[in-house]
Tab-separated table of N, CA and C in Angstrom:
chain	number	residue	atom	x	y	z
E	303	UNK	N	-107.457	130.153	28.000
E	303	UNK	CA	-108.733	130.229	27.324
E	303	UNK	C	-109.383	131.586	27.561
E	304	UNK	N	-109.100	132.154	28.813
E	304	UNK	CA	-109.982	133.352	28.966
E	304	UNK	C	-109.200	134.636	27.960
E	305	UNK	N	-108.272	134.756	27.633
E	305	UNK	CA	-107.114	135.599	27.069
E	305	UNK	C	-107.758	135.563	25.598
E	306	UNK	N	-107.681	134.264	24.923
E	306	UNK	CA	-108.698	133.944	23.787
E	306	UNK	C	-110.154	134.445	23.519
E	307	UNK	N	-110.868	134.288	24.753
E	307	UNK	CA	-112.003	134.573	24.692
E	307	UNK	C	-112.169	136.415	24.961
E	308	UNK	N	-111.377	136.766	25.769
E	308	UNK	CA	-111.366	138.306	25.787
E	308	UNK	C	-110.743	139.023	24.504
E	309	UNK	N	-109.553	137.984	24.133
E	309	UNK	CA	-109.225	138.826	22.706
E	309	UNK	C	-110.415	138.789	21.316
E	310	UNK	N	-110.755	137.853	21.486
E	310	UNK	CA	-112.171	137.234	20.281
E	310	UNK	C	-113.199	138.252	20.378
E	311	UNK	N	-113.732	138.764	21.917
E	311	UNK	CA	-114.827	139.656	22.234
E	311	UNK	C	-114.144	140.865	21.907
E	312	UNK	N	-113.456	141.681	21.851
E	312	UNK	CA	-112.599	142.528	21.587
E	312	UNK	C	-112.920	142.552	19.631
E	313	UNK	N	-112.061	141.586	18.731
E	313	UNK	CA	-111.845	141.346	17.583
E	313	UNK	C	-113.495	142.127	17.081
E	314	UNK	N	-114.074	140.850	17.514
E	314	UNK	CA	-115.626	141.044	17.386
E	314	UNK	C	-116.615	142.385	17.846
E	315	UNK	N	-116.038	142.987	18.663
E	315	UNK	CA	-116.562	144.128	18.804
E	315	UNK	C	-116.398	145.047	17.510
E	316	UNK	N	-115.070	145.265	17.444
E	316	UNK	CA	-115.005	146.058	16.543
E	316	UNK	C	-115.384	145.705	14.916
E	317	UNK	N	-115.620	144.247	14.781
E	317	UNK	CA	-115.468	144.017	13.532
E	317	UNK	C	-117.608	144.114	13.355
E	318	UNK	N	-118.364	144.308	14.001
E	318	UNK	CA	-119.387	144.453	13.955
E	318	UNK	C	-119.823	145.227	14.518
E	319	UNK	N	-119.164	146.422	14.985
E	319	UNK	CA	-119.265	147.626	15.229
E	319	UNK	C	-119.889	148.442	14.020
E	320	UNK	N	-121.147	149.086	13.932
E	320	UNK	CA	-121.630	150.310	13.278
E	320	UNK	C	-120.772	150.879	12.668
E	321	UNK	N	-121.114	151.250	11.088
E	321	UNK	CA	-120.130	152.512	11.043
E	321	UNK	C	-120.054	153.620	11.374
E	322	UNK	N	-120.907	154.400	11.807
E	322	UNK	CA	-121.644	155.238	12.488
E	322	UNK	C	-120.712	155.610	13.996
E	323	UNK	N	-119.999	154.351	14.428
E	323	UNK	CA	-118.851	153.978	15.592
E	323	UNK	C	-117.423	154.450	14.891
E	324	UNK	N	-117.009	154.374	13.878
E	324	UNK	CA	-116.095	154.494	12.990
E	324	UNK	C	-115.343	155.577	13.522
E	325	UNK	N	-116.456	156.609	13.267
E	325	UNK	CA	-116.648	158.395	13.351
E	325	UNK	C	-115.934	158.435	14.991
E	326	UNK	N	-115.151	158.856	15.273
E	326	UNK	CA	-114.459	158.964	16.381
E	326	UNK	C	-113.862	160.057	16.857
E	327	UNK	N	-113.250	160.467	17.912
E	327	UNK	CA	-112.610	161.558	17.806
E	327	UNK	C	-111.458	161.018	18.896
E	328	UNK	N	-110.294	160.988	18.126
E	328	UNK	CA	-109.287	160.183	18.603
E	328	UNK	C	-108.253	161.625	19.044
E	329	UNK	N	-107.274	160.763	19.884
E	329	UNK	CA	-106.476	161.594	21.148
E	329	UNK	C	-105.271	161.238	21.007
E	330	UNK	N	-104.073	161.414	20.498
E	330	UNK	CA	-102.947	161.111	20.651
E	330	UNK	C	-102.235	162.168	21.767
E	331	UNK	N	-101.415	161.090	22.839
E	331	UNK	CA	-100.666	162.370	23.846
E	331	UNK	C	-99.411	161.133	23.773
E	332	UNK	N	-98.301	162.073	23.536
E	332	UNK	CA	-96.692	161.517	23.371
E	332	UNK	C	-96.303	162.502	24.278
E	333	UNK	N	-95.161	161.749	25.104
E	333	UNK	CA	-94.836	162.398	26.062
E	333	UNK	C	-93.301	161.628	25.940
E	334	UNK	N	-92.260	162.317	25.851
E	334	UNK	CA	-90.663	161.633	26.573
E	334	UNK	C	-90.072	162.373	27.570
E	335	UNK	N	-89.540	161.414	28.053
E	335	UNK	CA	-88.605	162.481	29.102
E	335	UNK	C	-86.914	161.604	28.899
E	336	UNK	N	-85.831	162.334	28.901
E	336	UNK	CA	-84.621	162.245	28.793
E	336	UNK	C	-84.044	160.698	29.965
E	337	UNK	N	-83.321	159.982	29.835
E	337	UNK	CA	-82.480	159.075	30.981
E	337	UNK	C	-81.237	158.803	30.813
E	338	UNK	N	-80.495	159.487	32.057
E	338	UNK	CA	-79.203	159.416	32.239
E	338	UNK	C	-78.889	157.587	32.002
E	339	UNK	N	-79.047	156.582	31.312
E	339	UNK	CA	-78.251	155.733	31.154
E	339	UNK	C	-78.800	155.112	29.962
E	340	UNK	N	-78.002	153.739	29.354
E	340	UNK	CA	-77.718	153.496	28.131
E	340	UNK	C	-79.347	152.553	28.385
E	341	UNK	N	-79.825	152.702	26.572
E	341	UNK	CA	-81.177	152.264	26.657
E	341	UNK	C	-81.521	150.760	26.804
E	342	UNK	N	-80.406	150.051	27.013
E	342	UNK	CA	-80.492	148.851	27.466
E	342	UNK	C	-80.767	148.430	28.730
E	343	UNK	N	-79.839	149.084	28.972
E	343	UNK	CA	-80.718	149.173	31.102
E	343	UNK	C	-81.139	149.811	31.220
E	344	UNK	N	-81.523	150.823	30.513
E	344	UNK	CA	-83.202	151.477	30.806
E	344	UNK	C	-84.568	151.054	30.613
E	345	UNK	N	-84.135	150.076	29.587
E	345	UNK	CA	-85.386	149.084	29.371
E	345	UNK	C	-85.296	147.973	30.651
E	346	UNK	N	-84.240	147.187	30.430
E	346	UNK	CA	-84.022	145.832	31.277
E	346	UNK	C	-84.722	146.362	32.907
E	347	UNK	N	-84.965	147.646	33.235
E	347	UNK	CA	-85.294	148.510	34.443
E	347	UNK	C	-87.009	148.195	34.383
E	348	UNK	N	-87.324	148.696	33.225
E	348	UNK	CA	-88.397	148.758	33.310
E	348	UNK	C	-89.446	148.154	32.446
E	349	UNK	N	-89.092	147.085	31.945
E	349	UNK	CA	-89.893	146.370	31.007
E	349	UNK	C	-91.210	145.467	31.404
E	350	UNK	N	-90.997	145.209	32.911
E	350	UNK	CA	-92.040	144.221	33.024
E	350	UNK	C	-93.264	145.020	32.919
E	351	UNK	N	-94.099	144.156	32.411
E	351	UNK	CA	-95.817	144.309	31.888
E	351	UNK	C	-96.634	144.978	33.030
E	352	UNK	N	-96.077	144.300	34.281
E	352	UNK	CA	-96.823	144.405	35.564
E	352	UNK	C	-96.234	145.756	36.710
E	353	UNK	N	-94.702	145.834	35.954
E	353	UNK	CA	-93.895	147.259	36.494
E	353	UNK	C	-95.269	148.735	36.473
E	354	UNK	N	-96.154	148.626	35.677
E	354	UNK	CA	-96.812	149.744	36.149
E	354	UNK	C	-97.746	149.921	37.529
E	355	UNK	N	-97.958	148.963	38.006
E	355	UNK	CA	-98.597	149.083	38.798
E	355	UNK	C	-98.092	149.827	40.457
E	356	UNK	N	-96.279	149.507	40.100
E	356	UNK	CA	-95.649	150.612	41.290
E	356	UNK	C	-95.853	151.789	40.202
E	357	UNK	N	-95.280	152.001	39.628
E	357	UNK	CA	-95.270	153.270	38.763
E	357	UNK	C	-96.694	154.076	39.288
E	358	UNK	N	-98.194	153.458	38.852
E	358	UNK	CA	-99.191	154.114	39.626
E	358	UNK	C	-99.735	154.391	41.018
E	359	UNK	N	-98.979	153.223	41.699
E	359	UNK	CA	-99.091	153.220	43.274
E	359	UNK	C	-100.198	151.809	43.497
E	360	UNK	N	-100.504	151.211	42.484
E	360	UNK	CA	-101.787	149.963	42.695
E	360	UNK	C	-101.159	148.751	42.788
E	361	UNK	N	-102.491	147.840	42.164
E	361	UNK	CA	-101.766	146.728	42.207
E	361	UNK	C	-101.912	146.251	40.486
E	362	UNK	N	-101.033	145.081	40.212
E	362	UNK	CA	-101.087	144.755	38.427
E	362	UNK	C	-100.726	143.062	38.818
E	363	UNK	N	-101.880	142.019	37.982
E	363	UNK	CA	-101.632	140.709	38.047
E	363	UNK	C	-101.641	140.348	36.662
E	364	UNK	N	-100.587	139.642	36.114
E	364	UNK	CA	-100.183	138.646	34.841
E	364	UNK	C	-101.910	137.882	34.916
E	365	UNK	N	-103.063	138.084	34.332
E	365	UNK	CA	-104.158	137.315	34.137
E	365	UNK	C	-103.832	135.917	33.660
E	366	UNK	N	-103.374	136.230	32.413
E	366	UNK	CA	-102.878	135.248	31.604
E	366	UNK	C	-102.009	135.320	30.314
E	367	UNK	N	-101.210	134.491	29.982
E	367	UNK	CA	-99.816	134.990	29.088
E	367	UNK	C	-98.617	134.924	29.502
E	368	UNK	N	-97.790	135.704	29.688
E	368	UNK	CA	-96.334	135.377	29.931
E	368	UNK	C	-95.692	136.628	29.810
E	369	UNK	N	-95.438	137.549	30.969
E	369	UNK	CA	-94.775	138.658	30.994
E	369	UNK	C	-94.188	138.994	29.716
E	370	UNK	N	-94.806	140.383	29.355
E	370	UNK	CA	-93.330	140.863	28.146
E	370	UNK	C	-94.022	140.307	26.741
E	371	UNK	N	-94.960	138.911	26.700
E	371	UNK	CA	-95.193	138.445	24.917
E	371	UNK	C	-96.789	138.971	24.708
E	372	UNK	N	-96.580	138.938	23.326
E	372	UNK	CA	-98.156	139.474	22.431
E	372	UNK	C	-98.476	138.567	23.101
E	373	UNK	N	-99.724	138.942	23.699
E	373	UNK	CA	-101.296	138.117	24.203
E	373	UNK	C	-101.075	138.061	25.601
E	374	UNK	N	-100.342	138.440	26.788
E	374	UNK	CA	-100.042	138.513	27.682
E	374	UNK	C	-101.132	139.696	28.616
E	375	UNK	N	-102.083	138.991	29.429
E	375	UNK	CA	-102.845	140.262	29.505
E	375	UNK	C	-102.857	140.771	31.235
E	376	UNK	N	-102.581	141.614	31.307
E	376	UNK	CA	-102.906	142.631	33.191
E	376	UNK	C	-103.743	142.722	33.081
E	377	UNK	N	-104.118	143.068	34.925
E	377	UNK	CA	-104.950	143.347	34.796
E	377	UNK	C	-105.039	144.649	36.596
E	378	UNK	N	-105.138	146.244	36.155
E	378	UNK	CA	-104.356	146.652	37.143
E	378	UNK	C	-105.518	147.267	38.270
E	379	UNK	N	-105.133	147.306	39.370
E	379	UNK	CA	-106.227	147.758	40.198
E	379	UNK	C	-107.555	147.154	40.281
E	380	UNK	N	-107.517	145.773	39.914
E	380	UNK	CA	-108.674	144.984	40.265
E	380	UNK	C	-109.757	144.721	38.429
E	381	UNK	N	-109.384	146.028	38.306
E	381	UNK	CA	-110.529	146.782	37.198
E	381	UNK	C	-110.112	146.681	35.734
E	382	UNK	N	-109.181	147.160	35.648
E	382	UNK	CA	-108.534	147.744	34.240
E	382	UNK	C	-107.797	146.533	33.295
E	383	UNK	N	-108.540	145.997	32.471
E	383	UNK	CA	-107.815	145.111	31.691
E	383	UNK	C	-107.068	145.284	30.296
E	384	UNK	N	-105.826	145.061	30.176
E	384	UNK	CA	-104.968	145.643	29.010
E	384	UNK	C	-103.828	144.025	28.330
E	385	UNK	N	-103.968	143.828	27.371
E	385	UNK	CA	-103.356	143.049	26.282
E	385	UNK	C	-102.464	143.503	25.580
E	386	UNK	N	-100.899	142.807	25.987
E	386	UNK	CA	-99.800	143.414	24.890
E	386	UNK	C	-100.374	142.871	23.535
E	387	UNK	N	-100.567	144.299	22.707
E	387	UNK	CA	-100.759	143.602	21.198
E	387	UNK	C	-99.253	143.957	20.458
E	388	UNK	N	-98.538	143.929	20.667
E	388	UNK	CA	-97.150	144.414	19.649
E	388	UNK	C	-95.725	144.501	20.825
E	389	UNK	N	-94.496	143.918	20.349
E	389	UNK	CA	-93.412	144.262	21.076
E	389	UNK	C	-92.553	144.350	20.595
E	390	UNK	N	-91.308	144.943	20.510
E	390	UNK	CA	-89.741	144.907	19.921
E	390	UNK	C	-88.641	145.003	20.978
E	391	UNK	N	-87.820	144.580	20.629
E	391	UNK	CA	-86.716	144.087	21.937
E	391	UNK	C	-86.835	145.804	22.658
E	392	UNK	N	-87.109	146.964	22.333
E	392	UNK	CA	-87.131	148.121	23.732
E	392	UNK	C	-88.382	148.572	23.935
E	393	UNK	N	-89.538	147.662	23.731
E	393	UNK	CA	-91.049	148.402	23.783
E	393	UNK	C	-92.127	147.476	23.744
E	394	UNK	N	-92.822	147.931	24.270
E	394	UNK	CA	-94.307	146.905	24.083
E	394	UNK	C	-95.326	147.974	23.605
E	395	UNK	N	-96.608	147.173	23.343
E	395	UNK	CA	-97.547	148.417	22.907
E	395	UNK	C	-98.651	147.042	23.800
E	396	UNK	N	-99.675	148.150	24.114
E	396	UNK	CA	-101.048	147.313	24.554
E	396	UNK	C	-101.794	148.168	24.529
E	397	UNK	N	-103.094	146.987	24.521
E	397	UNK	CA	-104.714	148.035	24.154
E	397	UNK	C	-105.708	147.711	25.653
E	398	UNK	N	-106.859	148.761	25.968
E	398	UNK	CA	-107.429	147.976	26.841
E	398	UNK	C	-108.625	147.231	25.849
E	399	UNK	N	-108.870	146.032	26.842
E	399	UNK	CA	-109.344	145.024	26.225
E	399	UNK	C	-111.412	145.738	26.252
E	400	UNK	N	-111.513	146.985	26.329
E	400	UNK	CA	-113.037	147.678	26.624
E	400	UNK	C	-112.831	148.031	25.343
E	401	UNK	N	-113.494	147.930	24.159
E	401	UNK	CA	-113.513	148.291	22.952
E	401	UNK	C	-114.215	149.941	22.658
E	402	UNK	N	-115.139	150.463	24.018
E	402	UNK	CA	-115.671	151.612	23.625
E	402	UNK	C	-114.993	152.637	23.553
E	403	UNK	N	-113.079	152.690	24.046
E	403	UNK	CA	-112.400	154.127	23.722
E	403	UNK	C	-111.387	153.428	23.069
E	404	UNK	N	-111.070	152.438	22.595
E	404	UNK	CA	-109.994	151.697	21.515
E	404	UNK	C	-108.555	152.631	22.448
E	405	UNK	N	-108.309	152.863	23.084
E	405	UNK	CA	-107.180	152.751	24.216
E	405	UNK	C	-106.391	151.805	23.803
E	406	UNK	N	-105.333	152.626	23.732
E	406	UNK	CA	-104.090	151.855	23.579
E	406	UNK	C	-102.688	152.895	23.850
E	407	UNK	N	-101.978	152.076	24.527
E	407	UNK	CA	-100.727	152.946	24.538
E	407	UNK	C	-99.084	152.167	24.459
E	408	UNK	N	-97.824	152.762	24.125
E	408	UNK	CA	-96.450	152.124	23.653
E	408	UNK	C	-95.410	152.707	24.847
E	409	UNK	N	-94.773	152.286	24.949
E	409	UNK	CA	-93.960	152.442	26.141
E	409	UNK	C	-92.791	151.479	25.157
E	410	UNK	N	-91.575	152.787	25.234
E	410	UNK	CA	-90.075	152.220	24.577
E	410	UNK	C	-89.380	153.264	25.004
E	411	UNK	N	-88.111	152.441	24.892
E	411	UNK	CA	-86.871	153.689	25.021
E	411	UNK	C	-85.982	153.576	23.738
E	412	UNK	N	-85.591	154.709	23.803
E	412	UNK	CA	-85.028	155.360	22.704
E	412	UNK	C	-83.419	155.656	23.065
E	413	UNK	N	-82.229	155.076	21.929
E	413	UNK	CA	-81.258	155.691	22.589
E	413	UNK	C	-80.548	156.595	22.127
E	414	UNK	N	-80.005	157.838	22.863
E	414	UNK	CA	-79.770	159.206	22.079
E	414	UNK	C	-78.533	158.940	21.978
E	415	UNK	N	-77.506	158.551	23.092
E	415	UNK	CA	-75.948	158.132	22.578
E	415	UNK	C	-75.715	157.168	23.582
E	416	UNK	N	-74.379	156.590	23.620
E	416	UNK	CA	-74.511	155.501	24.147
E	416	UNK	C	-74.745	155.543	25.480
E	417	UNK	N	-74.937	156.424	26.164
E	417	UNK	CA	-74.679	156.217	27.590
E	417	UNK	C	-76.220	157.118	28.296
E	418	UNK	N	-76.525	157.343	26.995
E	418	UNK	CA	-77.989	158.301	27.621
E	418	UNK	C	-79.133	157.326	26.069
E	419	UNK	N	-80.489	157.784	26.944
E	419	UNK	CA	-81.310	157.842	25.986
E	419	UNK	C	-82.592	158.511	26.699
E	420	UNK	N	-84.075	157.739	26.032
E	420	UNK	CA	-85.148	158.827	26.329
E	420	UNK	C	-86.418	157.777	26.584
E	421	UNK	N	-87.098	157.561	27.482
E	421	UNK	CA	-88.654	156.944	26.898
E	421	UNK	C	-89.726	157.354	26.725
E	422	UNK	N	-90.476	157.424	25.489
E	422	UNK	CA	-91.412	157.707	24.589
E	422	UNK	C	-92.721	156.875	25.223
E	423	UNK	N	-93.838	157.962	25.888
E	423	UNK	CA	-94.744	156.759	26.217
E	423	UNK	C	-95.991	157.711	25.283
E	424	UNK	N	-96.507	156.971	24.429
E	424	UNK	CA	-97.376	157.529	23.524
E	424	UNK	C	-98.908	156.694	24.036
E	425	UNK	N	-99.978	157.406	24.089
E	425	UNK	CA	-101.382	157.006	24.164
E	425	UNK	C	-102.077	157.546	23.092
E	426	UNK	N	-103.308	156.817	22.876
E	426	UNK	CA	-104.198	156.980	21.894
E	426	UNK	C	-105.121	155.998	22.510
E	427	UNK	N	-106.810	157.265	21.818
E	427	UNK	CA	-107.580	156.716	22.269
E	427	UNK	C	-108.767	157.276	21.572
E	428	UNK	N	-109.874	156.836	21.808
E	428	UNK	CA	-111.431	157.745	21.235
E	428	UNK	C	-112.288	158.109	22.181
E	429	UNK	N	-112.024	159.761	22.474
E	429	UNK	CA	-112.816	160.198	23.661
E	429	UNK	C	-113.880	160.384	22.978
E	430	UNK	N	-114.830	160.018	22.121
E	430	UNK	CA	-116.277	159.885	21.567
E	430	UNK	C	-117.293	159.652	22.818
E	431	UNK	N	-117.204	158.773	23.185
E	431	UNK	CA	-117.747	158.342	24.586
E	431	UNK	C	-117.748	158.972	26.049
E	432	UNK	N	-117.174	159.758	25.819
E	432	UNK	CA	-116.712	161.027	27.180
E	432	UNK	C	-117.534	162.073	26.879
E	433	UNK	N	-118.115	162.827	27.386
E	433	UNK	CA	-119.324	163.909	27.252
E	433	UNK	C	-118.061	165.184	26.922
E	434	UNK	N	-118.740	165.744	25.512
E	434	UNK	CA	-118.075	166.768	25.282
E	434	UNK	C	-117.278	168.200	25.935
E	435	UNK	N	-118.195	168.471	27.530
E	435	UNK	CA	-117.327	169.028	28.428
E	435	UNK	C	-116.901	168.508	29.175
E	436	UNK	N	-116.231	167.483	29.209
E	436	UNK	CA	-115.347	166.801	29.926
E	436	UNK	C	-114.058	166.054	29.446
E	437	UNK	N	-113.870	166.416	27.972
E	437	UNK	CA	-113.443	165.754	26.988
E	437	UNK	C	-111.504	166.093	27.428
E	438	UNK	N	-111.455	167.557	27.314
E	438	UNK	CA	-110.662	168.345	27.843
E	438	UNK	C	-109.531	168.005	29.140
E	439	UNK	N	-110.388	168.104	30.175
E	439	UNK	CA	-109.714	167.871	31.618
E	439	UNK	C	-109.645	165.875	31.376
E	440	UNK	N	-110.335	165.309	30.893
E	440	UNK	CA	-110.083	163.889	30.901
E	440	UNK	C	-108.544	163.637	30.434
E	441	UNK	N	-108.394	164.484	29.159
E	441	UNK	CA	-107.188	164.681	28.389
E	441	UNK	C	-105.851	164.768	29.413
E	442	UNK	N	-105.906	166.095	29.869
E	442	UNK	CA	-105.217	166.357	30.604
E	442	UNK	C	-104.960	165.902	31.945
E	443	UNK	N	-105.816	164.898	32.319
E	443	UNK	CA	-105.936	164.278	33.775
E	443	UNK	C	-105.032	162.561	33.354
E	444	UNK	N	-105.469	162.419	31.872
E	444	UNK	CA	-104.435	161.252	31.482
E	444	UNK	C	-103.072	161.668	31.429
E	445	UNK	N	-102.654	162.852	30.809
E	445	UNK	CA	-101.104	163.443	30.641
E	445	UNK	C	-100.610	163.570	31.836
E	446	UNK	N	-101.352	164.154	32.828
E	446	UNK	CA	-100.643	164.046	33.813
E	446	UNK	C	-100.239	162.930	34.502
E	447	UNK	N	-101.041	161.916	34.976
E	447	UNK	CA	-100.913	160.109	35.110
E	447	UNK	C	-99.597	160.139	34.536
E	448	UNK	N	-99.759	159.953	33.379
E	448	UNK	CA	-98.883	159.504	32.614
E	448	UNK	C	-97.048	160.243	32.845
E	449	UNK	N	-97.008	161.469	32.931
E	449	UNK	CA	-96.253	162.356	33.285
E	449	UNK	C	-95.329	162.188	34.111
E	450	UNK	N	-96.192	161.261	35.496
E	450	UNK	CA	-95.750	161.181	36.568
E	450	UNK	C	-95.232	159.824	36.442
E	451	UNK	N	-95.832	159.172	35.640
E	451	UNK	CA	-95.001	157.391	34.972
E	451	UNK	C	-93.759	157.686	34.480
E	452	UNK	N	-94.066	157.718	33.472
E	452	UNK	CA	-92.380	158.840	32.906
E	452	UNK	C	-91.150	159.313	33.933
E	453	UNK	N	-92.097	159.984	34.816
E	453	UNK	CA	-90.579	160.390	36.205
E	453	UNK	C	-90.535	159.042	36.839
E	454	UNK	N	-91.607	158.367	37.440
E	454	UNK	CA	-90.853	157.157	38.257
E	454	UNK	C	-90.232	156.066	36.974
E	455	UNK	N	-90.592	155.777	36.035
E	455	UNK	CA	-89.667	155.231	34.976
E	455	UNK	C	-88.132	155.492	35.248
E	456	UNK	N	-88.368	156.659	34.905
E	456	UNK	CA	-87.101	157.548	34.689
E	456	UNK	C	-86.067	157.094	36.151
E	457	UNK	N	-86.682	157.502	37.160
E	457	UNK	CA	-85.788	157.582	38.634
E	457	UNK	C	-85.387	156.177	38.359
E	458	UNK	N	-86.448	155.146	38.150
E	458	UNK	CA	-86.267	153.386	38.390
E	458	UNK	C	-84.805	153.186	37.453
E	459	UNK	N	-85.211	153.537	36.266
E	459	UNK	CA	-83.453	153.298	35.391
E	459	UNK	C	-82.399	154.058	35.702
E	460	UNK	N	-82.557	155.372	36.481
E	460	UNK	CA	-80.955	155.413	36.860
E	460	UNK	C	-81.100	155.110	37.854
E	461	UNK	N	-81.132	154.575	38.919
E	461	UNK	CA	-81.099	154.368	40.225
E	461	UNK	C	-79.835	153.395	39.590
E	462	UNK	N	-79.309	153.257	40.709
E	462	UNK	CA	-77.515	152.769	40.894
E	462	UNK	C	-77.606	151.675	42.038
């Protein structure tokens, strides 16, 4: 019920959101990095929902849902709440469930030949809400986070 009720407050935010809110200034940062093995066990490595929370060094609890399916929601470091909205057998996508930066990011792997491939972790978001000199280093303080996900990703699927 609470998964329902957070996705509904969410829906509803935006659907009676100002247009005036519309006006955004959105952030796309794609980032891949290369993995020595086939993208099947590079996923099967790193697919769980809750796997980020070593990746950042915190902690990540299944709220409610079911590892891995749409509506499945974390929740990481006590604070941060995020909802898989989309998945395909090598990727998930999720949004955070705070409607004021529409945050969302995809995490998949890609396979380049059979024995190598790559994972693609793409974010998007609306730094509207971030004070215009700070807009910048926020940017870049997410790429890097993220950067450093990507390498422990990476180490976690080839590890042997």
């Amino acid at each position: 019920m609470k998964l329902a009720a957070s996705f509904a407050a969410v829906v509803a935010a935006f659907s009676l959101a100002p247009a005036a809110q519309a006006a955004g200034d959105y952030v796309s940062i794609v980032q891949e990095i290369p993995v020595n093995a086939p993208a099947d066990t590079a996923w099967a490595r790193v697919r769980g929902y809750c796997d980020i929370g070593a990746w950042l060094k915190t902690t990540c609890e299944i709220t409610a849902g079911k590892d891995g399916e749409v509506g499945a929601l974390r929740k990481i470091a006590g604070r941060v709440e995020e909802v898989i909205v989309a998945t395909t057998a090598t990727s998930y996508t999720y949004a955070d469930i705070d409607p004021k930066i529409l945050y969302h990011g995809t995490i998949e792997v890609r396979a380049v030949t059979p024995g190598t491939s790559k994972f693609v972790y793409t974010l998007f978001f609306d730094q509207a809400s971030i004070p215009a000199d700070q807009r910048e280093a926020n940017r870049a303080r997410r790429a890097a986070m993220f950067k450093g996900v990507l390498e422990t990703m990476k180490a976690t699927a080839e590890a042997r």
